[in-house]
XYZ file of C-alpha atoms in Angstrom:
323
model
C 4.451 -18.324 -10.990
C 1.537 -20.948 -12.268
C 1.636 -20.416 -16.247
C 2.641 -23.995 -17.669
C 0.084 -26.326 -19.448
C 0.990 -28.899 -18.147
C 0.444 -27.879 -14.327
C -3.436 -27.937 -14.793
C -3.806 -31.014 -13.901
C -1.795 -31.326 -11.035
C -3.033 -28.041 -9.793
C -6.482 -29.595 -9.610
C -5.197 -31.882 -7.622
C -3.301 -29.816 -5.497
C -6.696 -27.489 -4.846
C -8.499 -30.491 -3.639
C -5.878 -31.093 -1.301
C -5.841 -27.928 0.030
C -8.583 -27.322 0.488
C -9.306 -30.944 2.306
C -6.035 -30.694 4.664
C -6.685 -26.690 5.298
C -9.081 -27.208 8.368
C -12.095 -25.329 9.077
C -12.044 -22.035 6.787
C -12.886 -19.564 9.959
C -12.898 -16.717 8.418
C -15.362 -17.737 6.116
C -17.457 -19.830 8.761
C -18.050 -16.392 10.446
C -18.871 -14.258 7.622
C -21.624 -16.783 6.411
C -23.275 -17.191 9.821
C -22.683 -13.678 11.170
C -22.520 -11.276 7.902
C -20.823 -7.761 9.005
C -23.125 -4.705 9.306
C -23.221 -2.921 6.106
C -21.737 -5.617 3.654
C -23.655 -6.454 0.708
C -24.779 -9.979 -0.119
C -23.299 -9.553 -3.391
C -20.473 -7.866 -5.426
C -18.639 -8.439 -8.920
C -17.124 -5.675 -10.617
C -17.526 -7.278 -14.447
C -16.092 -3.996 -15.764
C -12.932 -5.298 -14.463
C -10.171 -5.648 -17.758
C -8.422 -8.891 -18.106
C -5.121 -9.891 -19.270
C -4.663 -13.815 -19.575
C -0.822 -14.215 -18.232
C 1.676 -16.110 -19.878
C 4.414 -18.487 -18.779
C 5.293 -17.654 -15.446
C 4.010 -13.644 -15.950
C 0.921 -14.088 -13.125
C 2.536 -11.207 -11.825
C 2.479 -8.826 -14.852
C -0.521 -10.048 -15.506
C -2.641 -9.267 -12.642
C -1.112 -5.900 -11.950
C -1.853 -4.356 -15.193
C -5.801 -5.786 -14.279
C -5.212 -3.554 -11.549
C -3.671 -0.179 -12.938
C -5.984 -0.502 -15.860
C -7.398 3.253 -16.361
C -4.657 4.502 -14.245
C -1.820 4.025 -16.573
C -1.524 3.633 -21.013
C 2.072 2.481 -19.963
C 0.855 -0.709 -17.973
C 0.815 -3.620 -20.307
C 1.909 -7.004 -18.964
C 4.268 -6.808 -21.656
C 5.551 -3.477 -20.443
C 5.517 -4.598 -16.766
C 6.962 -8.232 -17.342
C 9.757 -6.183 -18.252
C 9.718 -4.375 -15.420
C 8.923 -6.639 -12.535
C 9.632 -10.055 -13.638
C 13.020 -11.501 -12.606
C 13.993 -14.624 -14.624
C 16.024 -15.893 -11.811
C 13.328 -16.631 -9.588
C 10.834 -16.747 -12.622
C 9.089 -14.613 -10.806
C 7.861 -11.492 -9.318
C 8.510 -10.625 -5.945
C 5.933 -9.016 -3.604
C 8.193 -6.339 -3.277
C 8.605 -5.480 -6.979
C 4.479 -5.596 -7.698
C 4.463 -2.578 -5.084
C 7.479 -0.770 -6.520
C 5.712 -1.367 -10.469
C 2.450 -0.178 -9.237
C 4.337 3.148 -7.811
C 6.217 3.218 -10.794
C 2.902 4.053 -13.060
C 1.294 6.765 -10.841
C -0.764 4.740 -8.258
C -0.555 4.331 -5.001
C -0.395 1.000 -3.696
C -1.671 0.083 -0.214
C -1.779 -2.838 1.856
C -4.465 -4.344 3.239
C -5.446 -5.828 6.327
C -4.574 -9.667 6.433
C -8.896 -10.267 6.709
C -11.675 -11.529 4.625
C -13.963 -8.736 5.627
C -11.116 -5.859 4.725
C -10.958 -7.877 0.587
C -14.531 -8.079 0.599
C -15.644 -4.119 1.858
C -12.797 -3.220 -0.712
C -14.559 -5.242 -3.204
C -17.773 -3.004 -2.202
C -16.246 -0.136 -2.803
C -15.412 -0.902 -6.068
C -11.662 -1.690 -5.831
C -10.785 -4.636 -7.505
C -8.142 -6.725 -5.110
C -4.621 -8.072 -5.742
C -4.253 -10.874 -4.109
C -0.860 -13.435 -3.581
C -1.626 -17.203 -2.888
C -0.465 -20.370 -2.316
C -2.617 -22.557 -4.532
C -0.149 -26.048 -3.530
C 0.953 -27.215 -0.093
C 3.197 -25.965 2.225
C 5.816 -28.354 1.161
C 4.744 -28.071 -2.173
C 4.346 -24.213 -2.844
C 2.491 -23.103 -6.193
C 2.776 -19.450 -5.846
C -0.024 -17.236 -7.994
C -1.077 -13.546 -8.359
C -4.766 -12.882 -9.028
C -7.023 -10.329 -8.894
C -10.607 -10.469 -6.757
C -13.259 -9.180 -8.513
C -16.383 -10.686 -6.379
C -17.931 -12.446 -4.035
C -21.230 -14.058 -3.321
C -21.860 -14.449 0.424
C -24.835 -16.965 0.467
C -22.703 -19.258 -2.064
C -19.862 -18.740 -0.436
C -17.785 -17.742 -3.564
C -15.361 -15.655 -5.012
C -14.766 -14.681 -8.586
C -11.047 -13.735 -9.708
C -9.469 -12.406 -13.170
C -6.952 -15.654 -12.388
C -3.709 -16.976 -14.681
C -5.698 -17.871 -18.350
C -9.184 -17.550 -16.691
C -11.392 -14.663 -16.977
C -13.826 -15.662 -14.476
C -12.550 -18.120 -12.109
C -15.115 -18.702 -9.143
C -13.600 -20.107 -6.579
C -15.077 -21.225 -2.938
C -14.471 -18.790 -0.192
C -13.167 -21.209 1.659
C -10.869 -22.694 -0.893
C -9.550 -19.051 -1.357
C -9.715 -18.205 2.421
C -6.804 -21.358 2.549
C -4.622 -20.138 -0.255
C -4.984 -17.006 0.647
C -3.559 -17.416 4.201
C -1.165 -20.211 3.102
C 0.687 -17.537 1.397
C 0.483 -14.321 4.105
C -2.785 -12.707 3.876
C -1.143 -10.550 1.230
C -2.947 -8.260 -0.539
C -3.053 -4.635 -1.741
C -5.193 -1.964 -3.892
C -3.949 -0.245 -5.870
C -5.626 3.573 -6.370
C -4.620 7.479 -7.572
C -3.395 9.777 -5.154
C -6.043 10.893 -3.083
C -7.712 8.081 -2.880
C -7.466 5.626 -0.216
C -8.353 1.670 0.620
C -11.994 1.798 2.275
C -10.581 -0.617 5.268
C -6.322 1.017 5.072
C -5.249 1.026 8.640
C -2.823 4.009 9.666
C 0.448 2.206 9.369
C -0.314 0.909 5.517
C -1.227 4.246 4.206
C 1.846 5.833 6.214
C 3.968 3.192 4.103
C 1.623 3.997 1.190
C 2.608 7.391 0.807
C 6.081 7.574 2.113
C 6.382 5.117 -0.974
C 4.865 6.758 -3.766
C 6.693 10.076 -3.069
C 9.648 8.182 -3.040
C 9.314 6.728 -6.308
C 7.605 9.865 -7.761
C 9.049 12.231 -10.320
C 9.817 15.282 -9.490
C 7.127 16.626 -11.901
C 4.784 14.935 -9.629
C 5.125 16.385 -6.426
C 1.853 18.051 -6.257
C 0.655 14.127 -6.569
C 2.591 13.441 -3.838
C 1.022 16.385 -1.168
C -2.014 15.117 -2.521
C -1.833 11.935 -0.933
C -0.767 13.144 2.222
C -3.208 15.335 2.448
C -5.826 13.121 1.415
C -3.967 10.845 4.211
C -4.132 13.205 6.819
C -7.826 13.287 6.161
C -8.297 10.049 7.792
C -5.313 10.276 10.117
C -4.782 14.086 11.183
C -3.084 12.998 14.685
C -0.197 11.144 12.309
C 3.333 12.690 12.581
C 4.395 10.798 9.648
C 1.977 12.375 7.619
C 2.281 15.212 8.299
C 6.071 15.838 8.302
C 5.692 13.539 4.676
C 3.982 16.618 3.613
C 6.397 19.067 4.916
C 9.171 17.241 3.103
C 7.686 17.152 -0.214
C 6.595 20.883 -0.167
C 9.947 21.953 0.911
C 11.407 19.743 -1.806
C 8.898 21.613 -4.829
C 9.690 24.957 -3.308
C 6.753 25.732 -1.282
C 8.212 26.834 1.883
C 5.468 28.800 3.212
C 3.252 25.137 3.038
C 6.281 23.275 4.227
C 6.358 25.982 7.645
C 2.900 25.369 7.907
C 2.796 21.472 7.748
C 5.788 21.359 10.158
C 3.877 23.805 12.619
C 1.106 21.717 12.613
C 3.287 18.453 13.060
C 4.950 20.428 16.187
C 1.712 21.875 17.404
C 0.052 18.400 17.621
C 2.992 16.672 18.676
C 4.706 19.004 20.996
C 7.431 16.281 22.012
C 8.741 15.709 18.577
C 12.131 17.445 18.064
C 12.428 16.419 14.563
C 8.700 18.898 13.835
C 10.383 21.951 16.136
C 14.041 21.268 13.906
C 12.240 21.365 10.618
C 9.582 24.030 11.471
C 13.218 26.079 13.006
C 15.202 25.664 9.757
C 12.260 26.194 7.583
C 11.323 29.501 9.081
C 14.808 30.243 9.251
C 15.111 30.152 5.458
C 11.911 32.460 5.059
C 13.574 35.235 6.827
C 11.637 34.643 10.381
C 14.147 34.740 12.847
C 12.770 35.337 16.237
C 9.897 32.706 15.265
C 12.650 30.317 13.923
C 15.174 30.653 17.463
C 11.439 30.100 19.127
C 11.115 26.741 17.632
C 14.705 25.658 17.759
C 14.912 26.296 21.647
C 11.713 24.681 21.484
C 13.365 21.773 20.326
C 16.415 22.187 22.482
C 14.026 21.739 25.265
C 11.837 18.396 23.923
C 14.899 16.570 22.422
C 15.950 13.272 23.851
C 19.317 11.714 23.908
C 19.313 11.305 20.045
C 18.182 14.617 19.126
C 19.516 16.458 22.070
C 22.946 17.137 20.082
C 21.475 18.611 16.876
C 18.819 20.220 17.926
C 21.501 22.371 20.140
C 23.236 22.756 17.498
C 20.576 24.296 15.179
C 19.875 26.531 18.159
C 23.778 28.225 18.172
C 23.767 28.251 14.528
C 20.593 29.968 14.282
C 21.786 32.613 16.372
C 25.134 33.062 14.745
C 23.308 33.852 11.963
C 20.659 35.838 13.492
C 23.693 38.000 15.715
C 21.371 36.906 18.554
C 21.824 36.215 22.332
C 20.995 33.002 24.477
């Protein structure tokens, strides 16, 4: 990542370029001319923290800007350690997630738009961001965090390598931006979620923090699926996410529940009727347990057909019951 002295120059350069080979800046053509309903003119979050990076520590850098207040423990000294690998002098995209999961928060991508960084910005959520800031032949890869915009001057302002308030042109960051993915994410505390996180993100959002969570924080982990299925109550994901992790802290009775309410609003899934089957089973409920089992016997497909048979026979040797 960008950190050397001596790149300044030739970064300068490199911007110019960009931004005079990038082609029209689209994006930010049509938010000048046609500003979205509701968007403010202006935002800059000055509360922001900063952390000016060292060598090659971008990375580090910009996501302890972002986890400030939501974790003591994330210092770019403490996260260099963490995500940095030396061999690619570098963080990967990858790892930034993983570190941000690693401190509590959950970390959520965002869609690959100017708008979605900008309402994000508006609702106070300061934006990591991954770009390009050299050619495509000539990549200069860079973390940064957005902290505002300015819609009539077409401008950004970012907590950036050594610079605690770069502005930048839209445009300018509209081409690095894209030259590198339209990668971005936010990173907040369970229960809160992105302003503009589409289904699939948060899904991967919160199948990913209660992966890397503790077991001491399970209740952090139902609490952002729940807050999830607040937004997306029709997601079978979610709500067999939840299941999982209230089965796994002991809380059968929620985990029955959760899976009944998977099965109930997704009456095809075998997988909800299996879980919902074993979990009553284990609570003692055995006609309501063979009820969803055969129920699942009867919705499986060719990859759950065998199991969920299976579960149905071993139910009722248990249970000393009859087909």
């Amino acid at each position: 990542m960008i950190a050397r002295a001596w790149h300044r120059a030739a970064l300068a350069l490199l911007l110019a370029a960009a931004a005079a080979l990038g082609g029209c800046a689209a994006q930010t053509e049509t938010l000048r001319r046609a500003p979205p309903a509701g968007l403010n003119p202006r935002v800059e979050l000055a509360a922001t923290p900063f952390f000016p990076q060292t060598e090659y520590h971008c990375g580090p850098a910009a996501l302890a800007t972002v986890l400030a207040g939501l974790s003591a423990d994330a210092t770019p000294e403490r996260l260099g350690e963490e995500v940095f690998l030396p061999a690619r002098t570098g963080t990967l995209q990858i790892e930034m997630i993983a570190g941000a999961r690693r401190h509590g928060a959950v970390a959520t991508r965002l869609p690959g738009t100017l708008e979605a960084l900008l309402r994000e910005l508006q609702a106070g959520h300061p934006v990591l961001v991954f770009q390009n800031l050299g050619l495509s032949w000539y990549p200069l890869w860079h973390y940064a965090v957005l902290i505002g915009y300015d819609l009539e001057s077409a401008e950004v302002m970012l907590r950036s390598g050594t610079t605690e308030r770069l502005v930048m042109s839209m445009r300018t960051l509209e081409h690095t931006w894209v030259r590198a993915g339209s990668w971005a994410f936010v990173a907040l505390p369970p229960g809160q979620w992105p302003a503009t996180a589409e289904e699939k993100a948060v899904v991967e959002a919160a199948v990913g923090f209660e992966r890397s969570a503790m077991p001491t924080q399970a209740a952090q982990a139902a609490l952002a699926y729940r807050s999830a299925l607040q937004r997306f109550p029709d997601s079978l994901s979610l709500r067999m996410g939840l299941g999982n992790v209230l089965y796994a802290a002991g809380d059968k009775n929620g985990a029955a529940l959760a899976f009944e309410q998977a099965a109930q609003r997704h009456p095809d899934s075998a997988p909800a009727w299996m879980n919902l089957a074993s979990t009553r089973a284990e609570l003692g409920q055995r006609e309501a347990a063979l009820a969803a089992a055969r129920q699942a016997a009867s919705v499986a497909d060719a990859t759950w057909a065998r199991q969920a048979q299976s579960l149905v026979e071993s139910l009722q040797r248990s249970f000393g019951a009859s087909n």
